[in-house]
XYZ file of C-alpha atoms in Angstrom:
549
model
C -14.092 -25.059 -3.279
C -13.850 -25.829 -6.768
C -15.782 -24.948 -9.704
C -17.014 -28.201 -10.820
C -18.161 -29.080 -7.281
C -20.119 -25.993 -7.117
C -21.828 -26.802 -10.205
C -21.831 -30.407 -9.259
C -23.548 -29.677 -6.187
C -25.998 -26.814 -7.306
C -27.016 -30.071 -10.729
C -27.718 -32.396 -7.537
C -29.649 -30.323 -5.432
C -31.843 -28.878 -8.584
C -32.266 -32.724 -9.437
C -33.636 -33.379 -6.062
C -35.391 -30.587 -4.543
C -38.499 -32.528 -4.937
C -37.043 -34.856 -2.273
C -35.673 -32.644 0.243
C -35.738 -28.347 0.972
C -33.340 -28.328 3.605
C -30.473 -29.659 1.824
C -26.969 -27.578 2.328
C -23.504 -27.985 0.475
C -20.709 -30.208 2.542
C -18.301 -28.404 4.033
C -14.367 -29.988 3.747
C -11.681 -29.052 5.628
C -8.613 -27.040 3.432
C -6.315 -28.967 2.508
C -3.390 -29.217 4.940
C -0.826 -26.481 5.196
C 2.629 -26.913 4.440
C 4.572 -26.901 7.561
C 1.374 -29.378 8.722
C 2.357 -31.475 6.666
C 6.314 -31.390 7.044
C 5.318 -31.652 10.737
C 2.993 -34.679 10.741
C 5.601 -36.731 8.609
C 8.870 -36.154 10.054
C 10.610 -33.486 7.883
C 9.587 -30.578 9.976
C 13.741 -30.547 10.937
C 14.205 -28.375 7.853
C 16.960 -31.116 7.096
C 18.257 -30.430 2.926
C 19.454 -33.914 2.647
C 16.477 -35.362 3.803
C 14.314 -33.021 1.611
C 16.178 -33.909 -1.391
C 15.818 -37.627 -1.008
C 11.981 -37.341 -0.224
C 12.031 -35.300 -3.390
C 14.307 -37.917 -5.545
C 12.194 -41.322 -3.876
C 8.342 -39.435 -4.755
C 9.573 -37.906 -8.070
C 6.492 -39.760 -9.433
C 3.782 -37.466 -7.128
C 5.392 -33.867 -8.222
C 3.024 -34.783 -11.827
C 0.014 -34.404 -9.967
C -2.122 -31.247 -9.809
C -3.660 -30.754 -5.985
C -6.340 -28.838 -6.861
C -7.853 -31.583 -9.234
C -7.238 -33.831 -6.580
C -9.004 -31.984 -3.931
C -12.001 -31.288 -6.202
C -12.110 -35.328 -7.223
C -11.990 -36.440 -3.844
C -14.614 -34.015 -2.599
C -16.683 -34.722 -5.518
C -16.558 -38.458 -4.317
C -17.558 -38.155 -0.492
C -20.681 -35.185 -2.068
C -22.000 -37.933 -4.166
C -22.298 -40.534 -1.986
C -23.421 -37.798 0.354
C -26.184 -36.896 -1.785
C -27.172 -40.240 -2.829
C -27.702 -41.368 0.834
C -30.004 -38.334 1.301
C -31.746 -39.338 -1.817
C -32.650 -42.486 -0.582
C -33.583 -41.484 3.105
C -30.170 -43.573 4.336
C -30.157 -43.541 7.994
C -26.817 -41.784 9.748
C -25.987 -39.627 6.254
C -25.027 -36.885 9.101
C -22.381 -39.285 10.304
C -21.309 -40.486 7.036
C -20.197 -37.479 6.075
C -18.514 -36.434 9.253
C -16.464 -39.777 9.435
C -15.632 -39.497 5.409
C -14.445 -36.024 6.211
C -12.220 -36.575 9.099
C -10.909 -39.766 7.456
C -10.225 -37.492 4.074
C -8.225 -34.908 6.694
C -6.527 -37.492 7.315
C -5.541 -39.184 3.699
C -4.507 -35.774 3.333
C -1.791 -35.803 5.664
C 0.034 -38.857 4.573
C -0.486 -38.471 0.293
C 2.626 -38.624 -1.000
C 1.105 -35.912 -3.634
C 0.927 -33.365 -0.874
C 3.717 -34.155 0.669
C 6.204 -34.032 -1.794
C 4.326 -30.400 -2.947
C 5.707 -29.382 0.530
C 8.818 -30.287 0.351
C 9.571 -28.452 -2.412
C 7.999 -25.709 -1.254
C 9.992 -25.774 1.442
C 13.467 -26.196 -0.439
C 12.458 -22.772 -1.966
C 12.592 -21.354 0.945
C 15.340 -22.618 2.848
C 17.431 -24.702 0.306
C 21.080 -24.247 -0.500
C 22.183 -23.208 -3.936
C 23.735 -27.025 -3.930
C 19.940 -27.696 -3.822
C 19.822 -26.749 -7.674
C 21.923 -28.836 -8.800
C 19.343 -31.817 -7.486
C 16.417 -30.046 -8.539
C 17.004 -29.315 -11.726
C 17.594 -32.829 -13.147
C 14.354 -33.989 -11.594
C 12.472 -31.102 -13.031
C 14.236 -31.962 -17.267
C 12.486 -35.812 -16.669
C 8.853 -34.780 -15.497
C 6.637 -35.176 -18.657
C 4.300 -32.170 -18.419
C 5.470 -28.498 -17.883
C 3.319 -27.708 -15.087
C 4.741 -30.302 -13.467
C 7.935 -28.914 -14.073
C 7.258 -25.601 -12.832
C 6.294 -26.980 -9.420
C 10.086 -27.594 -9.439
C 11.123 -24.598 -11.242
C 9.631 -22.251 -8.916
C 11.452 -23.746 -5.914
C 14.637 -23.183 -8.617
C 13.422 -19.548 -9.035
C 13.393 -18.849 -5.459
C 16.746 -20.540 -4.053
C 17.900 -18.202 -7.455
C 16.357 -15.149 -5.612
C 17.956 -15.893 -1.889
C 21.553 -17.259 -2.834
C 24.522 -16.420 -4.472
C 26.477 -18.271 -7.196
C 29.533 -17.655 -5.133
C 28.130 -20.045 -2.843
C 28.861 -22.785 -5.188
C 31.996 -24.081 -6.748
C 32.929 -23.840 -10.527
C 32.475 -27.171 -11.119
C 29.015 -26.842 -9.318
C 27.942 -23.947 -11.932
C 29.340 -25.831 -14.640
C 26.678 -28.359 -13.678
C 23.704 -26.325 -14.545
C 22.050 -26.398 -17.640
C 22.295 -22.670 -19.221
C 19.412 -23.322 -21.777
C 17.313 -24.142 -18.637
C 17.619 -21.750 -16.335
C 18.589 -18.235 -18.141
C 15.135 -17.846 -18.649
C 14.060 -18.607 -15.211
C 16.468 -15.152 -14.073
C 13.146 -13.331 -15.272
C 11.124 -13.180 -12.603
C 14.020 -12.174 -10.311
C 15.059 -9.048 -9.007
C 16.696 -7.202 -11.819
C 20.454 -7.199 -9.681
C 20.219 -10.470 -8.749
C 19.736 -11.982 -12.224
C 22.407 -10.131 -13.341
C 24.790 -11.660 -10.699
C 23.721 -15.146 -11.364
C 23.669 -14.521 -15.442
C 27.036 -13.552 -15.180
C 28.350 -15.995 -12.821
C 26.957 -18.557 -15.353
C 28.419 -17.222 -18.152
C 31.793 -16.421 -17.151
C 31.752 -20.109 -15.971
C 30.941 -21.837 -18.928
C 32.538 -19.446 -21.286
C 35.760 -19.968 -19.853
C 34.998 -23.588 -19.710
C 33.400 -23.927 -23.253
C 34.829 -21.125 -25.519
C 35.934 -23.013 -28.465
C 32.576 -25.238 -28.604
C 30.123 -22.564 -26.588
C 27.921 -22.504 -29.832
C 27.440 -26.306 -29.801
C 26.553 -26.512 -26.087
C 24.445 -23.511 -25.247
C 21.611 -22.283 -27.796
C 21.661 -18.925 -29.151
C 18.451 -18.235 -27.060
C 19.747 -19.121 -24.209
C 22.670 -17.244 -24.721
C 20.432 -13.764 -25.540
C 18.681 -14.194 -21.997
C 21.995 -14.345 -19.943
C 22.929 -11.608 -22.192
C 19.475 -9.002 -21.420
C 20.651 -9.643 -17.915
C 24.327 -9.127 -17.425
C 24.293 -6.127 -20.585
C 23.958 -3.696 -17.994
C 27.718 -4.289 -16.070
C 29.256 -5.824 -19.229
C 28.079 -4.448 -22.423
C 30.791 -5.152 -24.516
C 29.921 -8.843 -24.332
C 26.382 -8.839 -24.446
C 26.519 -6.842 -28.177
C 28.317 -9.844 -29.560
C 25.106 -11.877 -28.390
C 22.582 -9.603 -29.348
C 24.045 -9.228 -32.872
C 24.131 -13.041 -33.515
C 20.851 -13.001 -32.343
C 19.762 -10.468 -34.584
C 21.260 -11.817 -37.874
C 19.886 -15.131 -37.106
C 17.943 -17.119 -40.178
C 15.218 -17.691 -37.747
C 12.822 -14.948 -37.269
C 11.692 -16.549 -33.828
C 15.451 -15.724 -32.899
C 15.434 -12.959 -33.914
C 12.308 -11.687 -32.222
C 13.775 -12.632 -28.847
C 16.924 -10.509 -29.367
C 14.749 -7.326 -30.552
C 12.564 -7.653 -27.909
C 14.773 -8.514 -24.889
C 16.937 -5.379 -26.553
C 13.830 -3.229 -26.106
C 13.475 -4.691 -22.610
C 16.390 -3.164 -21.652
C 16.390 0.167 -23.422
C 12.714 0.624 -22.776
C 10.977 4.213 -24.196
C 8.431 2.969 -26.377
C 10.530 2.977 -29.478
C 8.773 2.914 -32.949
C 8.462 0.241 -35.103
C 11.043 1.869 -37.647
C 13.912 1.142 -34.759
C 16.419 -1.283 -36.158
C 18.022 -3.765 -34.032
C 21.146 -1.753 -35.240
C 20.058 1.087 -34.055
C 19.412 -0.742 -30.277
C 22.576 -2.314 -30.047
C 23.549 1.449 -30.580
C 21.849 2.599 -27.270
C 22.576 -0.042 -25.409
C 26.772 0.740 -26.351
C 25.654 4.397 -25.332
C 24.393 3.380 -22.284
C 20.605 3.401 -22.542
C 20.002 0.203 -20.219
C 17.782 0.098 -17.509
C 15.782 -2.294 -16.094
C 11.993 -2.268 -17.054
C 9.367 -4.436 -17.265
C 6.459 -2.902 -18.062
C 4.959 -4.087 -21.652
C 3.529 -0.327 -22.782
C 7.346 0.800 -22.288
C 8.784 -2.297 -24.422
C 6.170 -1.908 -27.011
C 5.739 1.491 -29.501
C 3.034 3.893 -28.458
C -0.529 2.587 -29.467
C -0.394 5.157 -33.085
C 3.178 5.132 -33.390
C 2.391 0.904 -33.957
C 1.577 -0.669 -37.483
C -2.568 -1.900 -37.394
C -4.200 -4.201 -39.413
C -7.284 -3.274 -41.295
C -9.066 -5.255 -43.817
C -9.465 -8.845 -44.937
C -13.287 -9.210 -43.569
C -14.477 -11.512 -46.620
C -15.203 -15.456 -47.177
C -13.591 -18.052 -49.078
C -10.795 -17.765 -51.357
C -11.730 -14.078 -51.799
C -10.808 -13.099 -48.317
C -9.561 -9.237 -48.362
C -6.547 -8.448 -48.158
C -4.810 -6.968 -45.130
C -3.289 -3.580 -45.106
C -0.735 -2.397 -42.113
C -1.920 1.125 -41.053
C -0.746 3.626 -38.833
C -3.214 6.362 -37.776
C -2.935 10.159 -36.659
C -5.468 10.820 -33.008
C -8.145 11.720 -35.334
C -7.956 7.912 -36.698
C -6.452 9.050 -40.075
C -3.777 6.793 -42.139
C -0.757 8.534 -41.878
C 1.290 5.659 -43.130
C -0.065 2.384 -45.076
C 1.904 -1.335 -46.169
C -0.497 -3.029 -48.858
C -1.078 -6.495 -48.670
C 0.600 -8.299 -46.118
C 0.195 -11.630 -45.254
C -3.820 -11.866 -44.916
C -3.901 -13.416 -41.517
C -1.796 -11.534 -39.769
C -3.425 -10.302 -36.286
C -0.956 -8.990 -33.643
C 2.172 -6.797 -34.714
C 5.411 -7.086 -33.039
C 7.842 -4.229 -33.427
C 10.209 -6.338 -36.081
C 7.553 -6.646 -38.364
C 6.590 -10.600 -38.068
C 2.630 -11.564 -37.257
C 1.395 -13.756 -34.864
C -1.333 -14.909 -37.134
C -4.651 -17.127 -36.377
C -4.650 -20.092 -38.877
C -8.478 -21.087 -39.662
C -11.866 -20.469 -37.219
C -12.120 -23.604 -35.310
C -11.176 -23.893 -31.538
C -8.773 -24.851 -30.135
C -6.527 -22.626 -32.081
C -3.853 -22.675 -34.311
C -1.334 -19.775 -34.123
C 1.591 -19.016 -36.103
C 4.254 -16.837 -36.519
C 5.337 -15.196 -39.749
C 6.650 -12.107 -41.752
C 4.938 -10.294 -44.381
C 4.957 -12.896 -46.768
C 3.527 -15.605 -44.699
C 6.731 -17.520 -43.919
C 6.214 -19.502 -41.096
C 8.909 -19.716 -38.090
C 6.779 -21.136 -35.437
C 3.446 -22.699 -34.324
C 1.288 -22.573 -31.528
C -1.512 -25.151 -30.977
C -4.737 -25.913 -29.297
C -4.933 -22.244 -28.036
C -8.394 -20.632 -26.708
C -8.400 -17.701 -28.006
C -5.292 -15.506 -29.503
C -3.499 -14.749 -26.486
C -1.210 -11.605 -25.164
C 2.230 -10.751 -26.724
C 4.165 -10.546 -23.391
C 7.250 -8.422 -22.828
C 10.060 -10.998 -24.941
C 7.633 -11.029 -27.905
C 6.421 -14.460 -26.910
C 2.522 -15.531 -26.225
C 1.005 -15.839 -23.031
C -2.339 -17.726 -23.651
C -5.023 -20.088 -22.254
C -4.151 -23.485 -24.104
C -6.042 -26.758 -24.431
C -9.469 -28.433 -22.766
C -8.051 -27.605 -19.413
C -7.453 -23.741 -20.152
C -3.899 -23.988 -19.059
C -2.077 -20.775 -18.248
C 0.522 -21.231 -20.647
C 3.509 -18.773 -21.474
C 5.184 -19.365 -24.975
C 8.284 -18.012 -26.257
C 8.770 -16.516 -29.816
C 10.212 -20.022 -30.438
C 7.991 -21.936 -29.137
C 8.821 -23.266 -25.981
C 6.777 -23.226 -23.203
C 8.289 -21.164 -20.295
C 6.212 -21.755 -17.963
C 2.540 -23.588 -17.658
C 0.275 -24.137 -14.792
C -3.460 -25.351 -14.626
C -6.231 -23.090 -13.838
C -8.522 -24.541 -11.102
C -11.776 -22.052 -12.554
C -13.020 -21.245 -16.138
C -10.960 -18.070 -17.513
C -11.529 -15.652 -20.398
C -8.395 -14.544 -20.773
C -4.630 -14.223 -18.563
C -2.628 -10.933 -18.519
C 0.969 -10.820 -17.536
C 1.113 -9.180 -13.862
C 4.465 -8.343 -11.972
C 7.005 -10.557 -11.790
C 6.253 -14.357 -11.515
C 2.218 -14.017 -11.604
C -0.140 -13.636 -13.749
C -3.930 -12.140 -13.923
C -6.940 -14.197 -14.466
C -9.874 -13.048 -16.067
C -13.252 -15.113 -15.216
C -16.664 -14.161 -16.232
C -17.484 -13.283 -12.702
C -14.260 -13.075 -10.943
C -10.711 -11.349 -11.347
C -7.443 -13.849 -9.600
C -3.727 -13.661 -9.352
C -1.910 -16.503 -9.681
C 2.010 -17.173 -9.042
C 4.216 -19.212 -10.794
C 2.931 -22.358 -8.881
C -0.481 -21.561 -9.772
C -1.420 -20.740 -6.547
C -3.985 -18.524 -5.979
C -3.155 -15.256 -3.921
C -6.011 -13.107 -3.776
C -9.045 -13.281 -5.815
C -11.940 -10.463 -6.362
C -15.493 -10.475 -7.390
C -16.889 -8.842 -10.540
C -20.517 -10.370 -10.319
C -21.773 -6.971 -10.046
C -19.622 -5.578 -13.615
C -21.247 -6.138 -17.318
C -19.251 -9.326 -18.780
C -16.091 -8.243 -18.342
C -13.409 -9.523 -20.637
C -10.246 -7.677 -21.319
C -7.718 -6.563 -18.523
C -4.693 -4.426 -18.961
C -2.277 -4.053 -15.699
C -1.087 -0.463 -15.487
C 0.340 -1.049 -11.569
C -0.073 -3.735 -8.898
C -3.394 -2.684 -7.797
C -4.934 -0.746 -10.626
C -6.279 -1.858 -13.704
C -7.823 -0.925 -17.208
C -10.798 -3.249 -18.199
C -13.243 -3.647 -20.714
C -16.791 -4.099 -19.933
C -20.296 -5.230 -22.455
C -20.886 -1.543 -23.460
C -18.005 0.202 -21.622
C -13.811 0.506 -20.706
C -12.348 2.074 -17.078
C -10.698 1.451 -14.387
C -10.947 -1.126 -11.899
C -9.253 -1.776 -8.206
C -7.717 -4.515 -6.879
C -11.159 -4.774 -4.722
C -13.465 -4.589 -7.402
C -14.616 -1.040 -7.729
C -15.143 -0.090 -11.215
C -14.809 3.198 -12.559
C -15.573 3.368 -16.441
C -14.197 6.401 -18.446
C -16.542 5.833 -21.221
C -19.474 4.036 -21.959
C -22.635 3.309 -24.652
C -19.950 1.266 -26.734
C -21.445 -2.042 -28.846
C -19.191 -4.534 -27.580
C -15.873 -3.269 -25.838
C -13.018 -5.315 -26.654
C -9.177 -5.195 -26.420
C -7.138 -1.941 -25.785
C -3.955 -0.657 -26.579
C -3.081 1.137 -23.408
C 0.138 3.915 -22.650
C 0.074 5.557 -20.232
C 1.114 8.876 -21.727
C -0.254 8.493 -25.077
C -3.741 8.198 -26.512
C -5.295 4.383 -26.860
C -6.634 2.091 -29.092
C -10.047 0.683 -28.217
C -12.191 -2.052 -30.576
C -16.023 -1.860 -30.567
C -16.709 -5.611 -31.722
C -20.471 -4.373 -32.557
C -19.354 -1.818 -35.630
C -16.022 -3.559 -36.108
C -14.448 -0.568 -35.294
C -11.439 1.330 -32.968
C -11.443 4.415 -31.526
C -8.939 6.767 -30.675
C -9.475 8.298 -26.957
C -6.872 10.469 -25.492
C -7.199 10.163 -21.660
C -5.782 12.723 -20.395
C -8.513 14.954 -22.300
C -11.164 12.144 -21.448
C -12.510 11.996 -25.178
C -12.332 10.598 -28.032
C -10.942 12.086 -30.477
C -11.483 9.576 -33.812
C -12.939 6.223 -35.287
C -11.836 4.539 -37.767
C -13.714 1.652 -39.801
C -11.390 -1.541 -39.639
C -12.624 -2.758 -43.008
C -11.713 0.468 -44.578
C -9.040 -0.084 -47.067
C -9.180 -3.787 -47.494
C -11.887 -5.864 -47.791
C -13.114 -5.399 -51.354
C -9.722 -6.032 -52.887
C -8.265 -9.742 -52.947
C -5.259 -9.990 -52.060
C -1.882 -11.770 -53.890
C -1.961 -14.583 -51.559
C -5.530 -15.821 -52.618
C -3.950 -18.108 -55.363
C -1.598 -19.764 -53.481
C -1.984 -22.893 -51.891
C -0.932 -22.250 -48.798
C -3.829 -19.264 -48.504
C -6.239 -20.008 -45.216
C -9.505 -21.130 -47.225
């Protein structure tokens, strides 16, 4: 059940345990399966047609979010439930047990549910013709969650057909800009197959107006797919994307470059000097973020800038040695500046109060994009965009460099922070509680840290082991709970920078410091004093007007 009816429930029976001792939480039914509900309402025949115009008559429903749903019309039948109780209401028992089976039945015939299913169900069995139905629907729908309970149907017929299935004019009729970055969550060979397909198609089509039809970022995903077969075509793409006037552009290209090449490259590697692997053959497919990313000390770090007012420090960008030593120091960048991506530009927080502004910008404070109502910083992911809990609902929402959301989906619990996961799903982070989600925002398995001290910063190594942060302590955790730190009597653990070959980065939020621990040697092996370096000196910026105050 729902978080808000448990607290709900535990308010009411605080409230009244004066009244009564005995008093026990309602139990619902789940809510109906899918094939239930395909079953009960005719469209069990696994008839396309039929789906589709279910889909294209209830297009209204898909904007509804189940589990709210369920928790509001639980939350309805437990408060009348409780009230009856209150006041000593003969037949309560039956009340509820007549609400309940009535609610099964609701259930069963809400348009909501059943147009969830349907979908569901196109994903599974649909035709590729199916996508060119679907994906109209899904550009009208207001809210992006809403889309994605279209777009994951999309992503799946993607995974289980082939574009040879449909006919040129059928290809022509997808939108590129839409679904090249929907190939990401598929299996690396199949996205290449369908990037190509799509790209031949229109490019043949389109040639002498491609530019005008098909944006440059939507041209660099079809490109990180189909590099590996046809690299000759996919340099042309990169290097537009890399001399783009937008830095958001041009973080996309870098980072879908080192996508490709993988290796942990240093900061210092030009997006020349990638194009140059990939023409030498260094493409592979990887999707692991430590490989994309440089090595934790081979990365630039921020240090400094810990004042008040218009006499904020400024911010150095430091690298350190494994005895937490500057081996290599930028003065004065842009004073906000917060997370490092390997082309130099900042995601940057812009003032204190929450919800969150974020930006991104180069050294100088140039702004290319902005990111709003965020709860907290977020995660660069593996393209160089954000993925971040955003807005009074905590939505799970996955930004990229530019700005657009590529995919969102409402949490049904209160979070702390997501981490990307493997392909198509994402990691939760409660206070109490550790959950995978999909791309639908269902929830497929879900473990209890109750037992751990306030845990609150994951890092996926593989699919069922993780690195997390604890109160006073960092380690490793299973995908069943068990907790295994590696070092403890920290201040306040925080974020790591994790390789798995290299030593890491850890902040203790209680000295406002890192740490250097090389794990293989299971010690640490420096500290290093993040205002060191910065925050008696006031840095250029302070005069300008456009300065954070």
């Amino acid at each position: 059940m729902e978080s808000r009816v448990r607290i709900f429930t535990i308010a009411l029976l605080l409230a009244h345990s004066a009244f009564a001792t005995s008093w026990v939480r309602p139990k619902f039914p789940p809510a109906p399966p899918t094939q239930v509900l395909l079953t009960e309402n005719g469209l069990a025949d696994g008839n396309e047609k039929k789906f589709l115009e279910y889909v294209d008559k209830n297009s209204s429903s898909i904007s509804t979010w189940l589990p709210y749903v369920s928790q509001a019309e639980e939350e309805a039948i437990a408060n009348e439930y409780f009230r009856r109780l209150n006041a000593g209401v003969p037949g309560t028992d039956a009340f509820l047990k007549e609400r309940t089976a009535d609610l099964t039945q609701q259930r069963l015939r809400d348009p909501r549910r059943i147009v969830d299913a349907v979908l569901r169900e196109l994903g599974e069995k649909g035709s590729a013709q199916s996508l060119i139905r679907l994906l109209p629907i899904a550009k009208y729908l207001e809210q992006p969650w809403a889309k994605w309970k279209v777009y994951a149907s999309v992503q799946r017929i993607l995974e289980r057909e082939q574009p040879s299935s449909l006919t040129v004019i059928e290809l022509r009729a997808i939108e590129l800009d839409v679904v090249a970055p929907l190939l990401r969550d598929l299996p690396e060979e199949r996205a290449q197959v369908w990037a190509w397909a799509l790209w031949e198609n229109w490019y043949k089509w389109l040639a002498p107006f491609l530019e005008s039809r098909v944006s440059l970022s939507g041209r660099l995903w079809l490109a990180r797919f189909f590099a590996g077969q046809h690299p000759e075509v996919a340099v042309k793409i990169f290097r537009d994307g890399l001399g783009s006037s937008d830095g958001a552009i041009r973080t996309l290209a870098e980072m879908l470059l080192r996508q490709g090449i993988g290796r942990s490259l240093p900061h210092a590697t030009s997006g020349k000097s990638l194009v140059e692997r990939m023409e030498a053959g260094e493409w592979k497919p990887t999707t692991a973020l430590w490989e994309i990313m440089p090595q934790p000390l081979s990365g630039a770090f921020p240090v400094g800038g810990r004042g008040s007012g218009k006499h904020l420090g400024r911010v150095d960008l430091v690298w350190f040695d494994r005895s937490a030593k500057i081996v290599n120091r930028t003065n004065d960048v842009w004073p906000m500046a917060k997370e490092i991506l390997p082309n130099g530009l900042f995601y940057c927080k812009v003032g204190d109060l929450y919800p969150l502004t974020c930006v991104l910008t180069n050294s100088e404070g140039q702004v290319y994009t902005r990111f709003f109502h965020l709860n907290g910083m977020g995660v660069v992911v593996s393209h160089g965009g954000l993925l971040c809990l955003v807005g009074s609902r905590n939505n799970v929402t996955e930004f990229a460099p530019d700005g657009t959301v590529l995919w969102e989906s409402p949490p049904t619990s209160a979070f702390r922070m997501v981490a990307p996961y493997t392909a198509g799903r994402a990691l939760l982070l409660g206070y109490h509680s550790l959950e995978c989600c999909n791309r639908r925002g269902d929830i497929l398995w879900k473990t209890d840290l109750k037992d751990l001290d306030d845990p609150r910063y994951i890092v996926p190594t593989n699919e069922s082991k993780f690195l997390l942060s604890c109160g006073k302590s960092f380690g490793w955790l299973t995908e069943n709970g068990t907790y295994s730190p590696l070092l403890g009597g920290l201040g306040s653990t925080g974020w790591i920078k994790y390789h798995p070959t290299a030593e890491w980065i850890v902040f203790d939020g209680a000295s406002w410091k890192v740490l250097i621990y090389d794990v293989a040697g299971a010690a640490v092996t420096g500290h290093f004093d993040l205002d060191d370096g910065g925050e008696k000196e006031i840095s250029r910026f302070a005069s300008e007007s456009r300065y954070p105050e």
